Short mmCIF file of C-alpha atoms in Angstrom, two decimals:
data_model
loop_
_atom_site.label_atom_id
_atom_site.label_comp_id
_atom_site.label_asym_id
_atom_site.label_seq_id
_atom_site.Cartn_x
_atom_site.Cartn_y
_atom_site.Cartn_z
CA UNK A 383 -0.18 -0.24 0.25
CA UNK A 384 1.37 3.63 -0.83
CA UNK A 385 1.14 6.19 1.14
CA UNK A 386 1.59 9.86 0.37
CA UNK A 387 5.09 11.09 1.31
CA UNK A 388 5.27 14.47 3.28
CA UNK A 389 6.54 17.37 0.42
CA UNK A 390 9.98 17.26 1.94
CA UNK A 391 12.11 15.83 5.40
CA UNK A 392 14.49 17.63 7.61
CA UNK A 393 17.15 14.94 8.77
CA UNK A 394 19.46 16.66 11.81
CA UNK A 395 22.26 14.56 11.91
CA UNK A 396 20.23 11.15 11.93
CA UNK A 397 23.55 9.35 10.76
CA UNK A 398 25.95 10.63 13.10
CA UNK A 399 25.56 6.96 15.47
CA UNK A 400 26.02 5.06 12.40
CA UNK A 401 29.15 3.48 10.95
CA UNK A 402 30.01 3.49 7.55
CA UNK A 403 28.09 0.25 6.36
CA UNK A 404 24.64 1.68 8.17
CA UNK A 405 25.18 4.94 6.94
CA UNK A 406 25.30 3.50 3.37
CA UNK A 407 22.43 1.81 3.79
CA UNK A 408 20.52 5.10 4.98
CA UNK A 409 22.45 7.06 2.16
CA UNK A 410 20.97 4.83 -0.57
CA UNK A 411 17.46 4.09 1.19
CA UNK A 412 16.68 8.39 0.76
CA UNK A 413 18.42 8.62 -2.56
CA UNK A 414 15.80 5.54 -3.36
CA UNK A 415 12.95 7.70 -1.88
CA UNK A 416 14.11 11.14 -3.53
CA UNK A 417 12.39 10.94 -6.63
CA UNK A 418 9.12 11.27 -4.32
CA UNK A 419 10.09 13.79 -1.76
CA UNK A 420 12.64 16.22 -1.16
CA UNK A 421 15.88 15.59 1.62
CA UNK A 422 17.38 18.54 3.45
CA UNK A 423 20.19 16.80 5.48
CA UNK A 424 22.59 18.52 8.40
CA UNK A 425 25.57 15.96 8.46
CA UNK A 426 29.40 15.81 8.72
CA UNK A 427 29.14 12.37 7.11
CA UNK A 428 30.84 12.32 3.45
CA UNK A 429 28.70 9.41 2.19
CA UNK A 430 25.79 11.34 3.47
CA UNK A 431 27.28 14.13 1.64
CA UNK A 432 27.52 12.25 -1.72
CA UNK A 433 24.62 11.54 -2.55
CA UNK A 434 23.23 15.37 -2.42
CA UNK A 435 22.59 17.11 -5.67
CA UNK A 436 22.63 20.49 -4.17
CA UNK A 437 25.10 21.12 -1.79
CA UNK A 438 25.30 24.25 1.31
CA UNK A 439 28.34 24.26 3.49
CA UNK A 440 28.30 26.68 6.70
CA UNK A 441 31.23 28.76 7.71
CA UNK A 442 31.68 31.03 10.65
CA UNK A 443 33.26 34.31 9.98
CA UNK A 444 33.85 36.88 12.91
CA UNK A 445 31.32 35.26 15.10
CA UNK A 446 28.33 35.55 12.15
CA UNK A 447 27.52 31.99 10.38
CA UNK A 448 27.37 32.17 6.81
CA UNK A 449 25.98 30.14 3.42
CA UNK A 450 28.76 28.91 1.43
CA UNK A 451 26.78 27.01 -1.69
CA UNK A 452 28.82 24.72 -3.76
CA UNK A 453 28.29 23.63 -6.99
CA UNK A 454 30.01 20.80 -7.87
CA UNK A 455 29.17 19.84 -11.37
CA UNK A 456 30.14 23.75 -12.01
CA UNK A 457 33.48 22.48 -10.56
CA UNK A 458 33.35 19.07 -12.53
CA UNK A 459 32.73 21.07 -15.47
CA UNK A 460 36.38 23.25 -15.15
CA UNK A 461 38.18 20.07 -14.66
CA UNK A 462 37.49 18.89 -18.45
#
């Protein structure tokens, strides 16, 4: 039975207690369901970052948090 998914999910370091094997399983599960819904994931885990389509970093400069957008597709096109 299919249920209508939420339009988006906010996951804050849900992968923090997981080892790489289980973080990879979680990443695959999220990727599988990303065609039906959007995921906003706050993470430090490289496996979770690898599945991202859009990536924003947050840094602190002079005591103020700043958003740092990263476009990996643009960076990859520079390598070609």
